[in-house]
PDB file of C-alpha atoms in Angstrom:
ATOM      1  CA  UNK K 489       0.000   0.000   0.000  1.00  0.00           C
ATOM      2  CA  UNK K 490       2.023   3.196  -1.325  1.00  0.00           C
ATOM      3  CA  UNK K 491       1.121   6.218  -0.194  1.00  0.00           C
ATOM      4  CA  UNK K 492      -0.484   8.815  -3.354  1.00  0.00           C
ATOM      5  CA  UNK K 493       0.180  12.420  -3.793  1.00  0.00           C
ATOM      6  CA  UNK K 494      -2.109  14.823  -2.116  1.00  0.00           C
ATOM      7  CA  UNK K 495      -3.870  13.650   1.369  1.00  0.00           C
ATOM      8  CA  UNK K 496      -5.506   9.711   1.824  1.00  0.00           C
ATOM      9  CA  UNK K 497      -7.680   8.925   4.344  1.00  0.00           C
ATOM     10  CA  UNK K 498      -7.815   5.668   5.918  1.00  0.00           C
ATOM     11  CA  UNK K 499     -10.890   5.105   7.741  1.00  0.00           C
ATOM     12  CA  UNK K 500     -13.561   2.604   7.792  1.00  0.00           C
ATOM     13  CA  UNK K 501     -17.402   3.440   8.311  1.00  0.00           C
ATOM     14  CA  UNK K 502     -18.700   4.017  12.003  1.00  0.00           C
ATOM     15  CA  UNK K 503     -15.335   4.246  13.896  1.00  0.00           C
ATOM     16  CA  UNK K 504     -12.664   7.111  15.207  1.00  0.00           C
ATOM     17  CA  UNK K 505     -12.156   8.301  11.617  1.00  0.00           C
ATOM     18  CA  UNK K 506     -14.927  10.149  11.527  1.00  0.00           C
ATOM     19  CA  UNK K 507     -12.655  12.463  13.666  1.00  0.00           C
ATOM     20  CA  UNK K 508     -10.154  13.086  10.581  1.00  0.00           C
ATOM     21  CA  UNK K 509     -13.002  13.163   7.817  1.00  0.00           C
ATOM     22  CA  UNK K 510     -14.705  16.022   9.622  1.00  0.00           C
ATOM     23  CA  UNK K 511     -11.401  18.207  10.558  1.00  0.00           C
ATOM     24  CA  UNK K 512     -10.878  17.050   6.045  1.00  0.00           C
ATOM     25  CA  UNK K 513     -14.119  18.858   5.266  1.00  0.00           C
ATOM     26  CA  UNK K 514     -13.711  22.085   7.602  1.00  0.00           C
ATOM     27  CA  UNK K 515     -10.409  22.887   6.508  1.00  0.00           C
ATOM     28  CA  UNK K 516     -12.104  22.106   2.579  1.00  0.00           C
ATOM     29  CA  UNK K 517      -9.123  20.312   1.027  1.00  0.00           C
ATOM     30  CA  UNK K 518      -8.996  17.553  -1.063  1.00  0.00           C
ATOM     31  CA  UNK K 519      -9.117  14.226  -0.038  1.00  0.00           C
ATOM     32  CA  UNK K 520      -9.046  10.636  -1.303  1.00  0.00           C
ATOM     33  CA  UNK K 521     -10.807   7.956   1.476  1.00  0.00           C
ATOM     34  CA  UNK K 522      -9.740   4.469   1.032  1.00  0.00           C
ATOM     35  CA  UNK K 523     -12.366   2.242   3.110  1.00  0.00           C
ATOM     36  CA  UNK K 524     -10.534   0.172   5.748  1.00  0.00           C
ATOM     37  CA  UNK K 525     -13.346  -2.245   7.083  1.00  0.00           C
ATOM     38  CA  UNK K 526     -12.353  -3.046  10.125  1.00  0.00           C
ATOM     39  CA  UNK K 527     -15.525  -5.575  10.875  1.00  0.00           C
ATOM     40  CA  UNK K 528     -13.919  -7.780   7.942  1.00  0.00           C
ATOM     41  CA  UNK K 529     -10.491  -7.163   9.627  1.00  0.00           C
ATOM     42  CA  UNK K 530      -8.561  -4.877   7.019  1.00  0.00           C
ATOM     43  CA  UNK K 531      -6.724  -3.062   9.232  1.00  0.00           C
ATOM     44  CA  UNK K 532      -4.833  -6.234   9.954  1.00  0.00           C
ATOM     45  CA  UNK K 533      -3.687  -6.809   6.564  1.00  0.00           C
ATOM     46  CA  UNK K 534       0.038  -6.337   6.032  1.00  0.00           C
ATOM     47  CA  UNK K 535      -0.447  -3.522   3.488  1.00  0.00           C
ATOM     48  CA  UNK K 536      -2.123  -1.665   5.886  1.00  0.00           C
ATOM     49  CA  UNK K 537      -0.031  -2.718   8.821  1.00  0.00           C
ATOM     50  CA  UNK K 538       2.774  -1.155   7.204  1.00  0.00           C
ATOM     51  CA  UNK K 539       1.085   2.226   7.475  1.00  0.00           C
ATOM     52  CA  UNK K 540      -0.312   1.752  10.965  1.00  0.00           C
ATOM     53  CA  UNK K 541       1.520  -1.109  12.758  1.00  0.00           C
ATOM     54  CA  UNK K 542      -1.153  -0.368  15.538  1.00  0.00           C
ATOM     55  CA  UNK K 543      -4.025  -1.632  12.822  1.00  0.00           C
ATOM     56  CA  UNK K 544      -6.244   0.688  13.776  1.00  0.00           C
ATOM     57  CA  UNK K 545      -8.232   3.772  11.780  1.00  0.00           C
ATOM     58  CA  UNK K 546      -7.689   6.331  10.836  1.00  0.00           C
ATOM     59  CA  UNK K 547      -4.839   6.958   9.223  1.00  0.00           C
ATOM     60  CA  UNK K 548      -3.441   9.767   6.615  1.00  0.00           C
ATOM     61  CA  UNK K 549      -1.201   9.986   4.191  1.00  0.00           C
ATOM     62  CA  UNK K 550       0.001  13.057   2.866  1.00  0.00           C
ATOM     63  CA  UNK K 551       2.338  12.730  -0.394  1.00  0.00           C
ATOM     64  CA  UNK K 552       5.095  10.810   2.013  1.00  0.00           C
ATOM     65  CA  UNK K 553       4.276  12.088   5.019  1.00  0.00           C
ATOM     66  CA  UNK K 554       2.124   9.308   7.370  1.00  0.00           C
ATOM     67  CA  UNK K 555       0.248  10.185  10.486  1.00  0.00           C
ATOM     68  CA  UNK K 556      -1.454   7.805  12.628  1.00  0.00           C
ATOM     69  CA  UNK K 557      -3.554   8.664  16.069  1.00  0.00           C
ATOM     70  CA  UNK K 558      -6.580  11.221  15.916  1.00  0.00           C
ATOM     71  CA  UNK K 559      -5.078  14.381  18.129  1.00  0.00           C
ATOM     72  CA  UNK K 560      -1.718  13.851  15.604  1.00  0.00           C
ATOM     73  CA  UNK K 561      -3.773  13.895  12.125  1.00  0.00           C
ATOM     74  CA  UNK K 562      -5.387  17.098  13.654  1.00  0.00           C
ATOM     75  CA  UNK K 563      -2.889  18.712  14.967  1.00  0.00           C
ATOM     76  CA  UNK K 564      -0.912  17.630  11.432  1.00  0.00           C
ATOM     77  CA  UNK K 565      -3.912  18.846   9.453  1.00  0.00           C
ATOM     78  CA  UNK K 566      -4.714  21.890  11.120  1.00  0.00           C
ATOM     79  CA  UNK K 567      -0.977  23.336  11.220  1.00  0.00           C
ATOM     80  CA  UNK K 568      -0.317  22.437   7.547  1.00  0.00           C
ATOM     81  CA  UNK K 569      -3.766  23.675   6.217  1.00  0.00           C
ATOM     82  CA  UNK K 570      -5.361  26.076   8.286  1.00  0.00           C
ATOM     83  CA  UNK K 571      -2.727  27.608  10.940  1.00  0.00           C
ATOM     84  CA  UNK K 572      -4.369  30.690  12.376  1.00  0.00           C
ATOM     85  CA  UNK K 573      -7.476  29.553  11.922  1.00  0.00           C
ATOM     86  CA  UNK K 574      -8.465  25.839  12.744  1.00  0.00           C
ATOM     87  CA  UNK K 575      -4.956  25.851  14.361  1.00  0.00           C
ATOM     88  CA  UNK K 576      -3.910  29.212  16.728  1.00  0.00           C
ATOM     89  CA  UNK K 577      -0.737  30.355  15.874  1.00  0.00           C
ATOM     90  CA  UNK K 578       2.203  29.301  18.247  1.00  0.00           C
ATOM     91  CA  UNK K 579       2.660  32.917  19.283  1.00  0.00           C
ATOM     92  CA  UNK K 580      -1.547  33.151  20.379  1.00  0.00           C
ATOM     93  CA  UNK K 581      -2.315  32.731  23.927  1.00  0.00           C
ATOM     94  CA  UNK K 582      -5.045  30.406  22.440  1.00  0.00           C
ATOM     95  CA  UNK K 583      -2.891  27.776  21.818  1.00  0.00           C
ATOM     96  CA  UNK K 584      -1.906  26.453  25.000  1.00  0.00           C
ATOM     97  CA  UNK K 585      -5.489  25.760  25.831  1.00  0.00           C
ATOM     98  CA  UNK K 586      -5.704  24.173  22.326  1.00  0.00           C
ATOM     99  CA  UNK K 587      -3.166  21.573  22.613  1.00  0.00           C
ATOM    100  CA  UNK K 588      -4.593  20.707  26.173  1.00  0.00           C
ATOM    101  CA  UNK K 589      -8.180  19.953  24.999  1.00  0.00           C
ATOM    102  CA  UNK K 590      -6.684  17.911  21.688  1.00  0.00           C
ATOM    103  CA  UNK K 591      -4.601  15.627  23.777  1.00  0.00           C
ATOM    104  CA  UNK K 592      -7.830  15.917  26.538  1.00  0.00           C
ATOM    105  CA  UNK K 593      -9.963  13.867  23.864  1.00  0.00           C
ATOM    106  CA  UNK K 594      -7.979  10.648  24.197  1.00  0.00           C
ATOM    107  CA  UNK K 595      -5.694  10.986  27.185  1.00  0.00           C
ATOM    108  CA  UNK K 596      -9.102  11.314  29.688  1.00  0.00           C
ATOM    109  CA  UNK K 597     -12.131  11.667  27.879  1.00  0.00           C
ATOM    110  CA  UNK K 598     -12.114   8.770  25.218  1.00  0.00           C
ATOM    111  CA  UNK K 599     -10.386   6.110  28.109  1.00  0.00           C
ATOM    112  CA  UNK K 600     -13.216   7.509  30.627  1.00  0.00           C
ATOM    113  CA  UNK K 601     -15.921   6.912  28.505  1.00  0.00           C
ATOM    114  CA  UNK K 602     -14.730   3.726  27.439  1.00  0.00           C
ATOM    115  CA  UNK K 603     -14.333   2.616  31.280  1.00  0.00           C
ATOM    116  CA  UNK K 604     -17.746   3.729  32.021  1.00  0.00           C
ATOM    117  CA  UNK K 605     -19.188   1.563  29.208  1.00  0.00           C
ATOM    118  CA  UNK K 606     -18.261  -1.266  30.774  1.00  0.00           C
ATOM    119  CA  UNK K 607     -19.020  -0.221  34.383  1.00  0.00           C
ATOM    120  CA  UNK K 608     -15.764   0.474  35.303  1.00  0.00           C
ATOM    121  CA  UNK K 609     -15.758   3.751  37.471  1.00  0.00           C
ATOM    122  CA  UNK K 610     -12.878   3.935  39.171  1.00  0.00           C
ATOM    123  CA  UNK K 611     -11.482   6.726  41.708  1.00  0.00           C
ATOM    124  CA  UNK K 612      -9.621   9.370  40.470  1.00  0.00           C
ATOM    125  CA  UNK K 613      -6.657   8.056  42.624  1.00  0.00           C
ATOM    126  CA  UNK K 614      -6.479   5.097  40.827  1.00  0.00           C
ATOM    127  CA  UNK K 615      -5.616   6.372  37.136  1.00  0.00           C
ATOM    128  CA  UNK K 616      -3.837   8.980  35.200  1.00  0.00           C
ATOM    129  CA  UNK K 617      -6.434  10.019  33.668  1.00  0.00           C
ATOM    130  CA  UNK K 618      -9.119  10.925  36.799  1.00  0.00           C
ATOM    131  CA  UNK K 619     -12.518  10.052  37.644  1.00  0.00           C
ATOM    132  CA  UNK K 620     -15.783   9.610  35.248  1.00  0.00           C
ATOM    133  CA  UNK K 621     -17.380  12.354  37.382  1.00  0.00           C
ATOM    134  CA  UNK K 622     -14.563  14.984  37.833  1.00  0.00           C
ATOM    135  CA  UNK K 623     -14.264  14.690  33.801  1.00  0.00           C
ATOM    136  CA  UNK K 624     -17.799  15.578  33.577  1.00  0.00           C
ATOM    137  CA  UNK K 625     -17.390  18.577  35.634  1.00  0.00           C
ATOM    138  CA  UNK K 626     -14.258  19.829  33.750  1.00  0.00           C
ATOM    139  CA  UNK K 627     -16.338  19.624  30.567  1.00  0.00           C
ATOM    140  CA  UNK K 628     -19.446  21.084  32.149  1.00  0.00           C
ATOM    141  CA  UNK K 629     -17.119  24.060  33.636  1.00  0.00           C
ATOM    142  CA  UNK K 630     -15.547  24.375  29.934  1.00  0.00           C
ATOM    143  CA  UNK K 631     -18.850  24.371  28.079  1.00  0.00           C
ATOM    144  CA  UNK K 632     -21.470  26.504  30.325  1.00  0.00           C
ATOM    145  CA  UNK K 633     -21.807  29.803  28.914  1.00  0.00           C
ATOM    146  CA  UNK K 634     -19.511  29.157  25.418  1.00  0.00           C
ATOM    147  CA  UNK K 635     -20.134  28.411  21.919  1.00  0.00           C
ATOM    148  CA  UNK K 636     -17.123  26.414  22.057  1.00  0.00           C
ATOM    149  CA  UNK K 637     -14.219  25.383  23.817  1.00  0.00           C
ATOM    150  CA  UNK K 638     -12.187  28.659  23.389  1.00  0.00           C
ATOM    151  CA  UNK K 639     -14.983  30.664  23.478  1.00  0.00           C
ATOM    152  CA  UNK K 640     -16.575  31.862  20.406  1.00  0.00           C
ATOM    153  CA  UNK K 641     -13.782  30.262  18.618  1.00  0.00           C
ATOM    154  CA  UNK K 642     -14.255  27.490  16.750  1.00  0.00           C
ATOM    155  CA  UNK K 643     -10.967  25.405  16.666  1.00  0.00           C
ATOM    156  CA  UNK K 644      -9.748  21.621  15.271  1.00  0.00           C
ATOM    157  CA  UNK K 645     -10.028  20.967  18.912  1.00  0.00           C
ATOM    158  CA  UNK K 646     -13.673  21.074  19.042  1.00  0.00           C
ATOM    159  CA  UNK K 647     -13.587  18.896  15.765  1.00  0.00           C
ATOM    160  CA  UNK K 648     -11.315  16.171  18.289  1.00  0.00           C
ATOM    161  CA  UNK K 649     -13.043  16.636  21.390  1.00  0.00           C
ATOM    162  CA  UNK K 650     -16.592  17.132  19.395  1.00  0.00           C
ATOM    163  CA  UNK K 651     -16.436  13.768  17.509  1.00  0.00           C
ATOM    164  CA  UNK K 652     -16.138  12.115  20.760  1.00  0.00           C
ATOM    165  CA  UNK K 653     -18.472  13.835  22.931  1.00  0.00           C
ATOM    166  CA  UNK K 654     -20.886  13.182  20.253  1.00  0.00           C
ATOM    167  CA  UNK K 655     -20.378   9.071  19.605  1.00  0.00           C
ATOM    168  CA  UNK K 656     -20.745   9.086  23.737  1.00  0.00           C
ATOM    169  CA  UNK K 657     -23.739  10.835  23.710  1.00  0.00           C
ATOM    170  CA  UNK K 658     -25.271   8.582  20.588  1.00  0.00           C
ATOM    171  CA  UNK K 659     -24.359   5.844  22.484  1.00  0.00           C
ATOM    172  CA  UNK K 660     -25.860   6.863  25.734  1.00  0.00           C
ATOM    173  CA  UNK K 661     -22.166   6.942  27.766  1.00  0.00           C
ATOM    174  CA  UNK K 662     -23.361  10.098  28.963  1.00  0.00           C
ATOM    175  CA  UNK K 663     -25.745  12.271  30.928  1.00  0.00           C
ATOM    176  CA  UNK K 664     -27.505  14.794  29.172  1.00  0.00           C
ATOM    177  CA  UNK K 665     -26.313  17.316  30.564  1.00  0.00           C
ATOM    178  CA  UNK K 666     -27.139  20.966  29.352  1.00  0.00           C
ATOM    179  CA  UNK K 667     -24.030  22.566  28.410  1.00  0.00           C
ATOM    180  CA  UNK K 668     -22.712  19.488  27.029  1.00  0.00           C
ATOM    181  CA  UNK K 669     -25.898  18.352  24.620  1.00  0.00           C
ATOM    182  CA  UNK K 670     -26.121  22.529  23.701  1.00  0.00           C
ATOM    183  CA  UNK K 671     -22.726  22.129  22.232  1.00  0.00           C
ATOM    184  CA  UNK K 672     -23.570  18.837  20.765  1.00  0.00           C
ATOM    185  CA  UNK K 673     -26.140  20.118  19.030  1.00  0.00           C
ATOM    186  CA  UNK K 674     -24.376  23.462  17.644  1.00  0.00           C
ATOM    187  CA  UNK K 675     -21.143  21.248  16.291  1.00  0.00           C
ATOM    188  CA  UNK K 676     -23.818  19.023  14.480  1.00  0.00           C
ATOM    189  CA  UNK K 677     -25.355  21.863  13.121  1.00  0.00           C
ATOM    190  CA  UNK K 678     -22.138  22.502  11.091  1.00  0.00           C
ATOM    191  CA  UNK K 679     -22.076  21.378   7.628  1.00  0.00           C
ATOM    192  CA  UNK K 680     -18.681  20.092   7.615  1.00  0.00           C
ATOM    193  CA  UNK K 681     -19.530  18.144  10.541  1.00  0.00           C
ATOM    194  CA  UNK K 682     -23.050  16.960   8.448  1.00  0.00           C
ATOM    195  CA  UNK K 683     -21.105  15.976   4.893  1.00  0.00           C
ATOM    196  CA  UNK K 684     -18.480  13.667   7.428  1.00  0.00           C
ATOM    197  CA  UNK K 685     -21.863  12.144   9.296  1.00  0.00           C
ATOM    198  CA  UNK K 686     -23.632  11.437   5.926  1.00  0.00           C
ATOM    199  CA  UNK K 687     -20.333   9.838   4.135  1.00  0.00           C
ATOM    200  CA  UNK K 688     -19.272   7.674   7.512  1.00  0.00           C
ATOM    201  CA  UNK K 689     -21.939   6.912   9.833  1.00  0.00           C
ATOM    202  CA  UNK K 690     -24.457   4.234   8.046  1.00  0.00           C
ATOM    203  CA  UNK K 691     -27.987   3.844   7.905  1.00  0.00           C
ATOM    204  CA  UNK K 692     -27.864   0.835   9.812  1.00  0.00           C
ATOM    205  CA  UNK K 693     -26.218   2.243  12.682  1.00  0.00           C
ATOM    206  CA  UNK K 694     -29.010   4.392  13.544  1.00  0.00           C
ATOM    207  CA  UNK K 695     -32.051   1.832  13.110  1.00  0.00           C
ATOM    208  CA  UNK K 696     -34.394   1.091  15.903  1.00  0.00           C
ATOM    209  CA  UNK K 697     -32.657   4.207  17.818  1.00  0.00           C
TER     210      UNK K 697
END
């Protein structure tokens, strides 16, 4: 599997690369997707494996460039095609709280929600990453009273943090609460965000829901 020129997305329907399709259609670049099914078990394929040794989606390719890991593709994406906008500049005092909330999304939130899935709750003692309920209030605390995680600013972060908020909340990880399902609803009122739901998430995924 040899990289092409411009940017390739790996992803396969109803996973994490809905993450990297949505940041593809804010920043409005072109992209090819090549479908990586991982229910038939594609990502374990050598060919892919040589990409992603992790065999997992997504992944991008840009001409020879190869970025793996959904915080990395954004923060690769967003620096190379829309720093200053979807990406504050290094010099902007926005950017600190940036790159906390992008590596936020999987370092606590994603492993959190995951946990809680299952049951698992465990004290924030316990972990690097905290407690279910202390997460919660950090979000609520970071949401109440703003459009978006830096404020009226709408940032790749809240296209990494966004994506998974919003699979939680589909799949009923977490409690409706206000300031979190208000900015739910305003990130799926973006078009970007829209085009990625209607090219990745299937039919099937939302019947008898």
């Amino acid at each position: 599997m040899t990289p092409k020129r411009g940017i390739t997305l790996y992803h396969s329907p109803a996973s994490r690369a809905f993450t990297a399709y949505w940041l593809l259609e804010e920043l409005g670049v072109p992209f090819r997707v090549e479908t990586v099914d991982i229910r038939k078990g594609d990502q374990k394929k050598p060919e892919y494996l040589k990409l992603n040794p992790s065999g997992k989606v997504p992944t991008i390719t840009d001409g020879k460039v190869v970025v793996s890991e959904n915080p990395a593709i954004c923060i690769y994406l967003a620096d190379r095609y829309g720093y200053g906008g979807l990406a504050p500049r290094i010099e902007d005092v926005d950017r600190g709280p940036y790159l906390k909330w992008m590596v936020y999304s999987t370092a606590v939130l994603d492993p959190l929600i995951s946990l809680h899935h299952k049951h698992i709750d465990l004290p924030g003692t316990e972990t690097g990453f905290g407690a279910f309920n202390d997460m919660l209030g950090v979000m609520e605390g970071a949401l109440k009273g703003r459009n978006y995680l830096l404020g009226s600013r709408f940032t790749a972060a809240d296209v990494m943090l966004g994506s998974t908020l919003s699979a939680a909340l589909h799949r009923k990880d977490l409690p409706e609460l206000p300031a979190i399902m208000d900015y739910n609803a305003r990130l799926a009122r973006r078009p970007a965000y829209q085009r990625a739901a209607d090219a990745t998430w299937p039919a099937w995924l939302f019947e008898g829901t």
